[in-house]
Structures are given as structure tokens and as C-alpha cells.
Coordinates of C-alpha atoms in Angstrom, one line a residue:
M283 CA 56.5 -71.4 -66.3
S284 CA 56.5 -69.6 -63.0
A285 CA 59.8 -68.6 -61.4
V286 CA 61.1 -70.8 -58.6
R287 CA 60.5 -69.0 -55.3
R288 CA 63.3 -68.8 -52.7
P289 CA 62.4 -70.6 -49.5
S290 CA 61.5 -68.1 -46.7
W291 CA 64.3 -69.5 -44.4
L292 CA 67.0 -69.0 -47.0
L293 CA 68.7 -65.5 -47.3
S294 CA 65.7 -64.1 -45.3
T295 CA 67.6 -60.8 -44.8
L296 CA 67.4 -60.1 -48.6
H297 CA 63.6 -59.8 -48.4
G298 CA 62.8 -56.4 -49.7
Y299 CA 66.4 -55.7 -50.7
R300 CA 67.2 -52.7 -52.8
R301 CA 70.1 -52.4 -55.3
R302 CA 71.3 -49.1 -53.9
W303 CA 72.3 -50.9 -50.6
I304 CA 74.9 -53.1 -52.3
V305 CA 77.8 -50.6 -51.9
R306 CA 76.9 -50.0 -48.3
D307 CA 76.8 -53.7 -47.6
V308 CA 80.2 -54.3 -49.3
M309 CA 81.9 -51.5 -47.4
A310 CA 80.3 -52.7 -44.1
G311 CA 81.6 -56.2 -44.8
L312 CA 85.1 -55.0 -45.5
S313 CA 85.0 -52.8 -42.3
A314 CA 83.8 -55.7 -40.2
G315 CA 86.4 -58.0 -41.8
A316 CA 89.2 -55.7 -40.7
V317 CA 88.0 -56.3 -37.1
V318 CA 86.8 -59.9 -37.1
V319 CA 89.6 -61.6 -39.1
P320 CA 92.5 -60.5 -36.8
Q321 CA 90.2 -60.8 -33.7
A322 CA 89.2 -64.4 -34.5
M323 CA 92.8 -65.3 -35.0
A324 CA 93.6 -63.8 -31.6
Y325 CA 90.7 -65.7 -30.0
A326 CA 92.1 -69.0 -31.3
T327 CA 95.2 -68.4 -29.2
I328 CA 93.0 -68.3 -26.0
A329 CA 92.4 -72.0 -26.6
N330 CA 96.0 -72.6 -27.5
L331 CA 94.9 -73.4 -31.1
P332 CA 96.7 -72.4 -34.3
V333 CA 95.7 -68.9 -35.5
E334 CA 94.4 -70.4 -38.8
V335 CA 91.6 -72.1 -36.8
G336 CA 90.3 -68.6 -36.0
L337 CA 90.6 -67.6 -39.7
Y338 CA 88.7 -70.7 -40.7
T339 CA 85.9 -69.8 -38.2
C340 CA 85.5 -66.6 -40.3
I341 CA 84.7 -68.6 -43.4
V342 CA 82.3 -71.6 -43.1
P343 CA 80.3 -70.7 -40.0
M344 CA 79.9 -67.1 -41.2
L345 CA 78.8 -68.3 -44.7
V346 CA 76.2 -70.7 -43.2
Y347 CA 74.7 -68.0 -40.9
A348 CA 74.6 -65.5 -43.8
L349 CA 72.4 -68.0 -45.7
L350 CA 70.1 -69.0 -42.8
G351 CA 70.2 -66.2 -40.1
G352 CA 67.5 -63.6 -39.5
S353 CA 69.6 -60.7 -38.3
R354 CA 70.6 -58.2 -41.0
A355 CA 73.8 -56.9 -39.3
M356 CA 75.0 -59.7 -37.0
S357 CA 78.4 -61.2 -37.7
V358 CA 79.0 -64.7 -36.6
S359 CA 82.5 -66.1 -35.7
T360 CA 84.1 -67.0 -32.4
T361 CA 83.9 -64.7 -29.3
S362 CA 86.1 -64.3 -26.2
T363 CA 83.5 -66.1 -24.1
I364 CA 83.1 -69.0 -26.5
A365 CA 86.9 -69.3 -27.0
T366 CA 87.5 -69.4 -23.3
L367 CA 84.9 -72.1 -22.7
T368 CA 86.4 -74.0 -25.6
A369 CA 89.8 -73.8 -24.0
T370 CA 88.4 -74.9 -20.6
T371 CA 86.5 -77.8 -22.3
L372 CA 89.5 -79.1 -24.2
V373 CA 91.7 -78.9 -21.1
S374 CA 89.1 -80.6 -18.9
A375 CA 88.8 -83.4 -21.5
G376 CA 92.5 -84.0 -21.3
V377 CA 93.3 -82.7 -24.8
A378 CA 96.8 -81.2 -24.7
A379 CA 97.5 -78.0 -26.6
G380 CA 99.5 -78.6 -29.8
A381 CA 98.8 -82.4 -29.7
D382 CA 98.1 -84.2 -32.9
D383 CA 94.5 -84.9 -31.8
A384 CA 93.7 -81.3 -30.7
I385 CA 92.1 -80.3 -34.0
G386 CA 90.1 -83.5 -34.2
S387 CA 88.8 -83.0 -30.7
L388 CA 88.0 -79.4 -31.5
M389 CA 86.0 -80.5 -34.6
M390 CA 84.1 -82.9 -32.4
L391 CA 83.4 -80.2 -29.8
T392 CA 82.1 -77.8 -32.5
L393 CA 80.0 -80.6 -33.9
L394 CA 78.5 -81.4 -30.5
V395 CA 77.7 -77.7 -30.0
G396 CA 75.9 -77.6 -33.3
V397 CA 74.0 -80.7 -32.7
V398 CA 72.8 -79.5 -29.2
L399 CA 71.6 -76.2 -30.8
L400 CA 69.8 -78.1 -33.6
L401 CA 68.1 -80.4 -31.0
A402 CA 67.1 -77.3 -29.0
R403 CA 65.5 -75.9 -32.2
A404 CA 63.7 -79.2 -32.9
C405 CA 62.2 -79.0 -29.4
R406 CA 61.5 -75.2 -29.8
L407 CA 63.5 -74.3 -26.8
G408 CA 64.6 -70.9 -28.1
S409 CA 62.4 -68.9 -25.7
V410 CA 63.3 -71.2 -22.8
V411 CA 67.1 -70.7 -23.2
E412 CA 66.6 -67.0 -23.4
N413 CA 65.2 -67.1 -19.9
I414 CA 68.7 -67.5 -18.5
S415 CA 69.0 -64.6 -16.1
G416 CA 71.0 -61.5 -16.9
A417 CA 72.7 -61.9 -13.5
T418 CA 74.0 -65.3 -14.5
V419 CA 75.3 -63.9 -17.8
L420 CA 77.0 -60.9 -16.1
G421 CA 78.7 -63.1 -13.5
L422 CA 79.9 -65.5 -16.1
K423 CA 81.3 -62.7 -18.3
I424 CA 83.2 -61.3 -15.3
G425 CA 84.7 -64.7 -14.7
V426 CA 85.5 -65.1 -18.4
G427 CA 87.1 -61.7 -18.6
A428 CA 89.3 -62.1 -15.5
T429 CA 90.3 -65.7 -16.5
V430 CA 91.2 -64.8 -20.1
A431 CA 93.0 -61.6 -19.0
V432 CA 95.2 -63.5 -16.6
G433 CA 95.7 -66.2 -19.2
Q434 CA 97.2 -63.7 -21.6
L435 CA 99.7 -62.3 -19.2
P436 CA 102.5 -64.8 -20.1
K437 CA 102.3 -63.7 -23.8
L438 CA 102.1 -60.0 -22.8
L439 CA 105.2 -60.4 -20.6
G440 CA 107.1 -62.7 -22.8
E441 CA 107.2 -65.4 -20.2
S442 CA 108.1 -68.9 -21.2
L443 CA 105.2 -70.5 -19.5
D444 CA 101.7 -70.5 -20.9
F445 CA 98.8 -71.7 -18.7
S446 CA 95.8 -70.7 -20.7
G447 CA 92.7 -72.8 -20.2
H448 CA 93.7 -73.9 -16.6
G449 CA 91.5 -71.5 -14.7
F450 CA 92.0 -68.1 -13.1
L451 CA 93.8 -69.1 -9.9
R452 CA 96.2 -71.6 -11.4
S453 CA 97.1 -69.3 -14.2
L454 CA 97.7 -66.4 -11.8
F455 CA 100.0 -68.5 -9.6
A456 CA 101.8 -69.7 -12.7
V457 CA 102.4 -66.2 -13.9
G458 CA 103.8 -65.1 -10.6
G459 CA 106.2 -68.1 -10.5
A460 CA 107.6 -67.2 -14.0
L461 CA 108.3 -63.5 -13.5
D462 CA 112.0 -64.2 -13.8
S463 CA 111.5 -65.0 -17.5
V464 CA 109.9 -61.6 -18.4
N465 CA 111.2 -60.2 -21.8
V466 CA 111.4 -56.4 -21.8
P467 CA 110.9 -55.8 -25.6
T468 CA 107.8 -58.0 -25.4
V469 CA 106.5 -55.9 -22.5
L470 CA 107.1 -52.7 -24.4
L471 CA 105.3 -54.1 -27.5
S472 CA 102.4 -55.2 -25.4
V473 CA 102.0 -51.9 -23.7
G474 CA 102.2 -50.0 -27.0
S475 CA 99.6 -52.3 -28.6
I476 CA 97.2 -52.0 -25.7
A477 CA 97.6 -48.2 -25.6
T478 CA 97.0 -48.0 -29.4
L479 CA 93.9 -50.0 -29.2
L480 CA 92.5 -48.0 -26.3
L481 CA 93.4 -44.7 -27.9
L482 CA 91.9 -45.5 -31.2
K483 CA 88.7 -46.8 -29.5
S484 CA 88.4 -43.5 -27.6
V485 CA 89.3 -40.9 -30.3
A486 CA 88.8 -42.7 -33.6
P487 CA 86.3 -45.6 -33.0
R488 CA 85.7 -46.1 -36.8
V489 CA 89.4 -46.9 -37.3
P490 CA 89.9 -50.7 -37.0
G491 CA 92.4 -50.8 -34.1
T492 CA 93.0 -54.5 -34.4
L493 CA 94.1 -54.1 -38.0
V494 CA 96.4 -51.2 -37.0
V495 CA 98.2 -53.1 -34.3
V496 CA 98.5 -56.2 -36.4
A497 CA 100.1 -54.3 -39.2
G498 CA 102.3 -52.4 -36.8
G499 CA 103.5 -55.6 -35.1
M500 CA 104.3 -57.2 -38.4
L501 CA 106.2 -54.2 -39.6
L502 CA 108.3 -54.1 -36.4
V503 CA 109.2 -57.8 -37.1
G504 CA 109.8 -57.4 -40.8
L505 CA 111.6 -54.1 -40.7
G506 CA 112.8 -53.8 -37.2
G507 CA 113.7 -57.4 -36.4
I508 CA 112.3 -57.3 -32.9
D509 CA 112.0 -61.1 -33.0
D510 CA 115.8 -61.1 -32.6
L511 CA 115.3 -59.5 -29.2
G512 CA 113.3 -62.4 -27.9
V513 CA 109.8 -61.4 -29.1
D514 CA 107.9 -64.6 -29.9
L515 CA 106.1 -65.0 -33.1
I516 CA 103.0 -67.1 -33.9
A517 CA 103.6 -70.5 -35.6
P518 CA 103.8 -70.4 -39.5
V519 CA 100.3 -70.2 -41.0
P520 CA 99.6 -72.7 -43.8
G521 CA 98.1 -71.2 -46.9
G522 CA 94.9 -72.3 -48.6
L523 CA 91.3 -72.9 -47.6
P524 CA 90.4 -75.4 -44.8
A525 CA 90.1 -78.9 -46.1
P526 CA 87.1 -81.0 -44.9
G527 CA 87.9 -83.6 -42.2
I528 CA 86.2 -86.0 -39.8
P529 CA 85.9 -85.1 -36.1
D530 CA 87.7 -87.3 -33.6
A531 CA 85.1 -89.1 -31.6
S532 CA 87.5 -90.6 -29.0
E533 CA 86.9 -87.8 -26.5
A534 CA 83.3 -87.2 -27.4
I535 CA 81.8 -88.2 -24.0
A536 CA 84.3 -86.0 -22.1
L537 CA 83.4 -83.1 -24.4
V538 CA 79.6 -83.2 -23.9
P539 CA 79.4 -81.1 -20.6
G540 CA 81.5 -78.3 -22.2
A541 CA 79.5 -78.6 -25.5
L542 CA 76.3 -78.0 -23.5
A543 CA 77.7 -74.9 -21.8
I544 CA 79.1 -73.5 -25.0
A545 CA 75.7 -74.1 -26.8
V546 CA 73.9 -72.2 -24.1
M547 CA 76.3 -69.3 -24.2
A548 CA 76.5 -69.3 -28.0
F549 CA 72.7 -68.9 -28.3
L550 CA 72.5 -66.4 -25.6
E551 CA 75.2 -64.2 -27.1
S552 CA 73.7 -64.6 -30.6
A553 CA 70.2 -63.8 -29.5
A554 CA 71.3 -60.8 -27.5
V555 CA 73.4 -59.4 -30.3
A556 CA 70.7 -60.0 -32.9
R557 CA 68.1 -58.2 -30.8
S558 CA 70.5 -55.3 -30.0
M559 CA 71.3 -54.9 -33.8
R560 CA 67.6 -54.9 -34.9
E561 CA 66.4 -51.5 -36.0
A562 CA 62.9 -50.2 -35.9
G563 CA 60.9 -51.5 -38.9
E564 CA 63.0 -54.6 -39.3
P565 CA 61.4 -58.0 -38.7
Q566 CA 61.3 -59.4 -35.2
I567 CA 64.1 -61.8 -34.3
D568 CA 62.8 -65.4 -34.2
S569 CA 64.6 -67.3 -31.4
D570 CA 64.0 -70.6 -33.2
Q571 CA 65.4 -69.4 -36.5
E572 CA 68.5 -68.1 -34.6
L573 CA 68.9 -71.5 -33.0
F574 CA 68.7 -73.3 -36.3
A575 CA 71.1 -70.9 -38.1
T576 CA 73.7 -70.9 -35.3
G577 CA 73.3 -74.7 -34.9
A578 CA 73.8 -75.2 -38.6
A579 CA 76.8 -72.9 -38.7
N580 CA 78.5 -74.9 -36.0
T581 CA 77.5 -78.3 -37.4
I582 CA 78.8 -77.6 -40.9
G583 CA 81.8 -75.6 -39.7
A584 CA 82.9 -78.5 -37.5
F585 CA 84.0 -80.4 -40.6
F586 CA 86.3 -77.5 -41.7
A587 CA 88.2 -77.2 -38.4
A588 CA 86.2 -74.2 -37.2
M589 CA 85.9 -73.2 -33.5
P590 CA 82.4 -73.0 -32.0
A591 CA 80.8 -69.8 -33.4
A592 CA 78.3 -67.3 -32.1
G593 CA 77.3 -63.7 -32.8
G594 CA 80.0 -61.2 -31.8
F595 CA 79.0 -57.8 -30.6
S596 CA 82.2 -55.9 -31.6
Q597 CA 82.3 -56.9 -35.3
S598 CA 78.4 -56.8 -35.5
A599 CA 78.5 -53.2 -34.2
V600 CA 81.2 -52.3 -36.8
N601 CA 79.0 -54.0 -39.4
Q602 CA 75.9 -51.9 -38.4
D603 CA 77.8 -48.6 -38.0
A604 CA 79.2 -49.0 -41.5
G605 CA 75.7 -49.3 -42.9
A606 CA 75.0 -53.0 -43.3
R607 CA 71.6 -53.7 -44.6
S608 CA 71.7 -57.5 -45.0
Q609 CA 73.9 -60.5 -44.7
L610 CA 75.5 -59.6 -48.0
A611 CA 77.9 -57.7 -45.7
T612 CA 78.8 -60.9 -44.0
L613 CA 79.4 -62.6 -47.4
T614 CA 81.8 -59.8 -48.1
T615 CA 83.6 -60.5 -44.9
V616 CA 83.8 -64.2 -45.8
A617 CA 85.3 -63.3 -49.2
L618 CA 87.9 -61.2 -47.4
A619 CA 88.8 -64.1 -45.0
V620 CA 89.2 -66.4 -48.1
L621 CA 91.6 -63.9 -49.7
V622 CA 93.6 -63.7 -46.5
A623 CA 93.8 -67.5 -46.3
L624 CA 94.8 -67.9 -49.9
F625 CA 97.3 -65.1 -50.3
L626 CA 98.4 -63.6 -47.0
A627 CA 99.2 -66.7 -44.9
P628 CA 103.0 -66.4 -45.3
V629 CA 102.9 -62.8 -44.1
L630 CA 100.9 -63.7 -41.0
G631 CA 103.9 -65.7 -39.8
L632 CA 105.5 -62.3 -38.9
L633 CA 102.8 -61.6 -36.3
P634 CA 104.1 -61.4 -32.7
E635 CA 102.2 -63.4 -30.1
A636 CA 102.2 -60.3 -27.8
T637 CA 100.2 -58.4 -30.4
L638 CA 97.4 -61.0 -30.5
A639 CA 97.5 -61.2 -26.7
A640 CA 97.1 -57.4 -26.5
M641 CA 94.0 -57.6 -28.7
V642 CA 92.5 -60.4 -26.5
F643 CA 93.4 -58.6 -23.3
T644 CA 91.8 -55.3 -24.5
A645 CA 88.6 -57.1 -25.7
V646 CA 88.0 -59.1 -22.5
A647 CA 88.7 -56.3 -20.2
G648 CA 85.3 -54.9 -21.1
L649 CA 83.7 -58.0 -19.8
I650 CA 84.8 -57.3 -16.3
N651 CA 81.9 -54.8 -15.8
I652 CA 82.2 -53.9 -12.1
P653 CA 80.2 -50.7 -12.4
E654 CA 77.3 -52.7 -13.7
L655 CA 77.6 -55.1 -10.8
V656 CA 77.6 -52.1 -8.4
R657 CA 74.5 -50.7 -10.1
W658 CA 72.8 -54.1 -9.6
A659 CA 73.7 -54.1 -5.9
R660 CA 71.8 -50.8 -5.5
I661 CA 68.7 -52.1 -7.5
S662 CA 68.4 -55.8 -6.7
T663 CA 70.4 -57.5 -4.0
M664 CA 69.3 -60.9 -5.2
D665 CA 70.6 -60.3 -8.8
F666 CA 73.8 -58.9 -7.3
W667 CA 74.5 -62.0 -5.2
V668 CA 73.6 -64.4 -8.1
A669 CA 76.1 -62.5 -10.4
T670 CA 78.7 -62.4 -7.7
A671 CA 78.4 -66.1 -6.9
V672 CA 78.6 -67.2 -10.5
A673 CA 81.7 -65.0 -11.0
A674 CA 83.3 -66.4 -7.9
I675 CA 82.6 -70.0 -9.0
G676 CA 84.1 -69.2 -12.4
L677 CA 87.2 -67.8 -10.8
T678 CA 87.7 -70.6 -8.4
A679 CA 86.1 -73.8 -9.6
G680 CA 86.2 -73.0 -13.3
L681 CA 84.0 -71.7 -16.0
L682 CA 82.1 -74.9 -16.8
P683 CA 80.9 -75.3 -13.2
A684 CA 80.0 -71.6 -13.3
V685 CA 77.7 -72.1 -16.4
A686 CA 76.1 -75.2 -14.8
V687 CA 75.5 -73.3 -11.5
G688 CA 74.1 -70.3 -13.4
V689 CA 71.7 -72.4 -15.3
V690 CA 70.5 -74.2 -12.2
V691 CA 70.1 -71.0 -10.3
T692 CA 68.1 -69.5 -13.1
L693 CA 65.8 -72.6 -13.1
V694 CA 65.4 -72.3 -9.4
L695 CA 64.5 -68.6 -9.6
V696 CA 62.0 -69.2 -12.4
L697 CA 60.4 -72.1 -10.6
R698 CA 60.3 -70.0 -7.4
E699 CA 58.5 -67.2 -9.3
L700 CA 56.1 -69.6 -11.0
N701 CA 55.2 -71.3 -7.7
I702 CA 54.2 -68.0 -6.0
P703 CA 50.4 -68.2 -6.0
R704 CA 48.7 -65.2 -7.6
V705 CA 44.9 -64.8 -7.4
R706 CA 43.0 -61.6 -7.9
V707 CA 39.5 -60.6 -7.2
V708 CA 37.9 -59.5 -10.6
G709 CA 34.4 -58.8 -9.4
R710 CA 31.5 -59.5 -7.1
R711 CA 27.8 -59.8 -7.5
G712 CA 25.9 -60.3 -4.3
S713 CA 27.3 -63.3 -2.6
A714 CA 29.0 -64.5 -5.7
L715 CA 32.8 -63.7 -5.9
G716 CA 34.8 -63.6 -9.1
L717 CA 38.4 -64.7 -8.9
E718 CA 41.1 -65.2 -11.6
L719 CA 44.3 -67.2 -11.5
E720 CA 47.1 -65.0 -13.0
R721 CA 49.2 -68.1 -13.7
G722 CA 48.5 -71.5 -15.0
L723 CA 48.4 -74.4 -12.5
Y724 CA 50.9 -77.2 -12.6
S725 CA 52.0 -79.9 -10.1
A726 CA 54.3 -77.6 -8.0
N727 CA 52.0 -74.6 -7.5
A728 CA 48.5 -76.2 -7.5
L729 CA 48.2 -76.7 -3.8
A730 CA 49.5 -73.2 -3.0
N731 CA 46.9 -71.6 -5.3
E732 CA 44.2 -73.8 -3.9
R733 CA 45.0 -72.5 -0.4
L734 CA 45.1 -68.9 -1.5
V735 CA 41.7 -69.2 -3.1
I736 CA 40.2 -70.5 0.1
E737 CA 42.0 -67.9 2.1
T738 CA 40.7 -65.1 -0.2
V739 CA 37.1 -66.5 0.1
T740 CA 37.2 -66.7 3.9
S741 CA 38.8 -63.2 4.3
E742 CA 35.9 -61.5 2.4
D743 CA 33.8 -59.1 4.5
G744 CA 30.4 -60.3 3.3
P745 CA 29.2 -63.8 3.0
V746 CA 30.3 -65.8 -0.1
N747 CA 28.1 -68.5 -1.4
A748 CA 29.6 -69.0 -4.9
V749 CA 33.1 -68.5 -6.4
V750 CA 33.6 -68.1 -10.1
L751 CA 37.2 -69.1 -10.8
G752 CA 38.6 -67.7 -14.0
L753 CA 41.3 -70.0 -15.6
P754 CA 42.4 -68.2 -18.8
Q755 CA 46.1 -69.0 -18.3
Q756 CA 45.4 -72.8 -18.0
V757 CA 46.5 -73.7 -21.5
V758 CA 47.9 -77.1 -20.5
M759 CA 45.7 -79.4 -18.4
S760 CA 46.9 -82.4 -16.5
I761 CA 45.6 -85.0 -14.1
T762 CA 47.4 -83.2 -11.2
V763 CA 45.7 -79.9 -12.0
L764 CA 42.3 -81.6 -12.3
D765 CA 42.7 -83.3 -9.0
A766 CA 43.6 -80.0 -7.4
L767 CA 40.5 -78.3 -8.8
E768 CA 38.3 -81.1 -7.7
A769 CA 39.9 -80.9 -4.2
L770 CA 39.2 -77.2 -4.2
D771 CA 35.6 -77.9 -5.1
R772 CA 35.2 -80.2 -2.1
E773 CA 37.0 -77.8 0.3
L774 CA 34.7 -74.9 -0.8
A775 CA 31.6 -77.1 -0.5
Q776 CA 32.5 -77.8 3.1
L777 CA 32.5 -74.0 3.6
G778 CA 29.0 -73.8 2.0
V779 CA 30.5 -72.2 -1.2
R780 CA 29.6 -73.4 -4.7
L781 CA 32.5 -73.5 -7.3
H782 CA 32.1 -72.3 -10.9
C783 CA 34.8 -72.5 -13.6
A784 CA 35.2 -69.9 -16.3
A785 CA 37.4 -68.9 -19.3
L786 CA 39.1 -72.3 -19.6
P787 CA 41.0 -72.4 -22.9
P788 CA 39.6 -74.9 -25.5
Q789 CA 42.6 -77.3 -25.5
A790 CA 42.4 -77.6 -21.7
T791 CA 38.6 -78.0 -21.8
V792 CA 39.0 -81.1 -24.1
V793 CA 41.2 -82.8 -21.5
A794 CA 39.0 -81.8 -18.6
A795 CA 35.8 -83.0 -20.3
R796 CA 37.1 -86.5 -20.1
T797 CA 36.6 -86.6 -16.3
S798 CA 33.3 -87.2 -14.5
W799 CA 33.9 -84.3 -12.1
Y800 CA 34.2 -81.7 -14.9
S801 CA 31.3 -83.3 -16.8
A802 CA 29.2 -82.9 -13.7
L803 CA 30.1 -79.2 -13.5
V804 CA 29.0 -78.8 -17.0
A805 CA 25.7 -80.6 -16.4
E806 CA 25.0 -78.4 -13.3
G807 CA 25.7 -75.2 -15.3
R808 CA 28.8 -74.3 -13.4
V809 CA 31.1 -73.8 -16.4
H810 CA 31.1 -70.5 -18.2
S811 CA 32.9 -68.7 -21.1
K812 CA 33.8 -65.6 -18.9
V813 CA 34.0 -64.7 -15.3
D814 CA 31.3 -62.0 -15.5
V815 CA 29.0 -64.5 -17.3
G816 CA 29.6 -66.9 -14.4
L817 CA 28.9 -64.2 -11.8
A818 CA 25.6 -63.4 -13.5
A819 CA 24.6 -67.1 -13.6
A820 CA 25.7 -67.8 -10.0
S821 CA 23.9 -64.8 -8.5
A822 CA 20.8 -65.6 -10.6
G823 CA 20.9 -69.2 -9.3
M824 CA 21.1 -68.1 -5.7
T825 CA 18.3 -65.6 -6.2
A826 CA 16.2 -68.3 -7.6
G827 CA 16.8 -70.5 -4.6
G828 CA 19.7 -72.5 -6.0
G829 CA 21.3 -74.4 -3.1
V830 CA 24.8 -74.8 -2.1
H831 CA 26.9 -77.6 -3.6
P832 CA 25.5 -80.7 -1.9
G833 CA 28.8 -82.3 -1.1
E834 CA 31.7 -84.2 -2.5
L835 CA 31.5 -85.8 -5.9
P836 CA 32.8 -89.2 -6.7
D837 CA 36.6 -89.4 -7.1
E838 CA 36.5 -91.5 -10.1
R839 CA 37.7 -90.6 -13.6

């Protein structure tokens, strides 16, 4: 009996695995866990959710991605961008922080994100989503960074008011109005935590700074009793693994816009991290596989109270730097998160809120990449203004409108680029001119390309009696495109020019052959496999006395 073969989509990162990599993977997983577990707990506070929600996000979604994902080193949990959009979505849907229905609504939001990603995979939209412009992503991250940083100020200052998830301006005004409630010991703890994180990142980047400040904060509470000085602690963390539950569908409609925005950003972040983590010699990252893996991670994680998940750069970088060779490293991180949930939950209750806020503040500060924005201003003013506009919208109108505007702007720029007609001269033989369309025709650019072909013909120095039009990019053929080509044939005939078509792909030829116009071209010998073949045939026909196209053909199909 032959051995049962593992499906290619399951544990694909173990293909070609070698036993000597096991120790490296385990050590990498432990190193990444020292970063991702406390960081995910901190990111949960961005959305005013219990810290255990962040811990749960390090279990089920990470486990599912490890089984289905294609990146060897990527670590999937929540990120600062995703957590911020989660907070904004919940607030916009009217879900109050700490309310009984908050977890149920969160589960529904995570489920919607997963479903959107799986539908995108079913429609093979991976490459389409990746076309979201870098300017849009940069602007959004600046908006996210500034919004989250301001949202953490009350916890860093020990203020009694918390306005996270309400946007940059409202949060900033709220912080200013509550300055009289600042707690000095909390401020000192926050400054010390931020300084420690920055110092370790600078002089000892391999040391998990998040773990150091978490341990330090808990020691100050347990041994120094700083909570008696007014330093707020996180709510008690229940022990045990997440129990499966049913999402609350009562706010599902209100959560859909945010779910769409989060799904876009989750895939963009995951794809970007996966590609940046890929080393030479490793398999190429498949966008559709990443869509499926990330979608499944969110869909299944939703039933275990997980936040929306995506590939995170910081923990993935730690994973890779520690020598991760496969998703066995992620499985090690999951095991570490399970041990924390089972045995360390009571100790986590000693963690100061300011410590988590310092971790979040330090992480999101790197998103406010002003030097990069300045560099773009020197290189491309259009990209600079797109990024600036998206950031401004994110800071004023909110992050969800910023994502929507960014996607729309990207589509407009893509359509604008596609609609620019591009025709190049590829050869000439006597009075026969060879042209080639560098882009496929569709309804929005057909007329512009038709005009450019005619303009190119009329601007030639010598007389042109035949045009051989190469169409190698015309993979998809439609009635609109056929009408445009037939109109071009008539326009050229009125100028005394005979149109030939060449290099039309087979699938487009099948559609075109159903029309009387194209069938007539074939019958008259005006369809060719290549442009140079068409030039030879056209010039030979004119030499032999072939006349000009006699006039318009019937318009019937």
C-alpha cells in the first residue's frame, strides 16, 4: 500500500524540510513569541478589548496560517494597523468598549474579514488587491500611527479619560481637556518603558524589548507596589484556552464597511511581509494562497474570540533573524502562547496599562514615516499628494474613509494609466506600416487607441496604403472592442488604407471569428500570425496590384 501523500496546500513550508533545522525553528519560534505575545496583548488595548483577546489571536489564527500559509518565516497575529481599524470599526458600529456584546461583535467582525478574504480568493483577486498604490498605504500608515499614538496618551499620562477609537482630532482634544488628571508615577513608568524599548532596539536589537518592559512593569507592581501610587493595571486575565463561541450578528451590517477595509489592509500587509521575508531560492509567494491562508485564519479564529489577523513585520523579522526555516517556528510560538494562557494568566494581572501603552506607542511611531514622505515629494509629486491626502483624511474624517478614498484613488490612477493609448511602430515595408498596441483594448480606451492609430498613419512621411495592427495583448475580446476595430477599418478605408490584423491571441480569435466583419478579414487574407508576416503579405499584395479596401463592410454580426 502506498503512503498517503500530504496535499500540496497543507504545510507547504515543510516541503524539502531537513531535520537539522528543527532546533533553529524552535528557537526562532520562542524568540518571536517573546515579541508577539506581549505585543498582541498590547494591540488589543488599542481597540479597548481585554488583553486576553490579543493572546487568543496568537493561538488559533497563527495555527491556521502555519498549516496553510506559503511564507516560511511570516508570523500572523494582529498588527497596529489592523487593531486600529478594528477599534474604529467597532466604535463606528456603536459597539461600546467593555459592553457585554463587544466580544460577540468582534467575533462577527473577524468572521466578516475572513469571509471577504476567502471570497477574494475564490475570485482570484490576489494580484488585483496588491495593485493598491504604495502612496495609499504610506498615507494610511501615517494616519494610523498618529491616531494610535494620540489614543495611547491617556494611558501613558495616567489620565482618567480614554478616547481610543474615536479618531485623531477628538482624541487629541480629549487628552488636552484631561491634563489635570495626569498621574506622575504613571508618566515616569511610561517614559522609562519607552526609553528602554528604544535603547534596546538601538544597542541590542536581538533582545526582546517588549518582554523586558513587561517583566519590569510587573516586578515594579509586585515588589514595588506602584499600583498604590495610582498606576492603573490591566483587568484580571482569565486563565485557560479560548472557548468556541458564536459571533453576534446583530451589528453585522454596520460592521461590513470596516470589514472590507480591514480585509484589504490585512492582505496588503501579509503579502508585503511575506515577500520581504522570502529569501533567494525559496518558492515565490502565491497571492491567492496567501489570500486563502489569511482568510481561513480569520474565519476560524473568529469562533475563538480572536481579533482580525495579518502578517506582522516585527515578529516576522525576529522569526527570520533567529533562523526560522518553516512554519514549525510559528507552531512553537503558538505552543508558547498556549502555555501563557494556561499557566501565567494570574501573573498577567500585575501588568500596568502604561507598560502596554508604551509598547504600542513605540511600535506605531515607526509608521509615521515623514522622511519617506519627503523622499517621495522629491521623486513623484503625484504620489506625495496621494499619500498626504490619504493621511489628512485619516486624521480628520477617520481611518475607514481614508481606506475607502485610498482604494478609489488607486483605481482611478490605474484606469487613468490603462486609458492612455500606447501604439508603437514596429516596422515598415514599402507603403505597408506595422503597428502594435502595447495594451489590450477595452471599452474605456478603445476610442483613444483608434484615434492614435489614425494619427500615427497620417503623420508618416511617406504614403501608407496598408496598416498591419499587432494585437498580442488583446487576450479578452468583447463586442465593444470588435466594434472599435471595425470602425477603425472603415476610417482607414476612407483614407485609402487597408487594415490587417496580426498576433491576435487564440481565445480572442475564437470570439472575433463569430462576427461577419472578422470573417471577411480572414477571407480576404488580412489576418496574420505575426506583424512581420502581415507586412510581407500586405506589401506583396500591393506589388501584385492589390487594391485598397473597397469601402465599409456591413455592420451586422
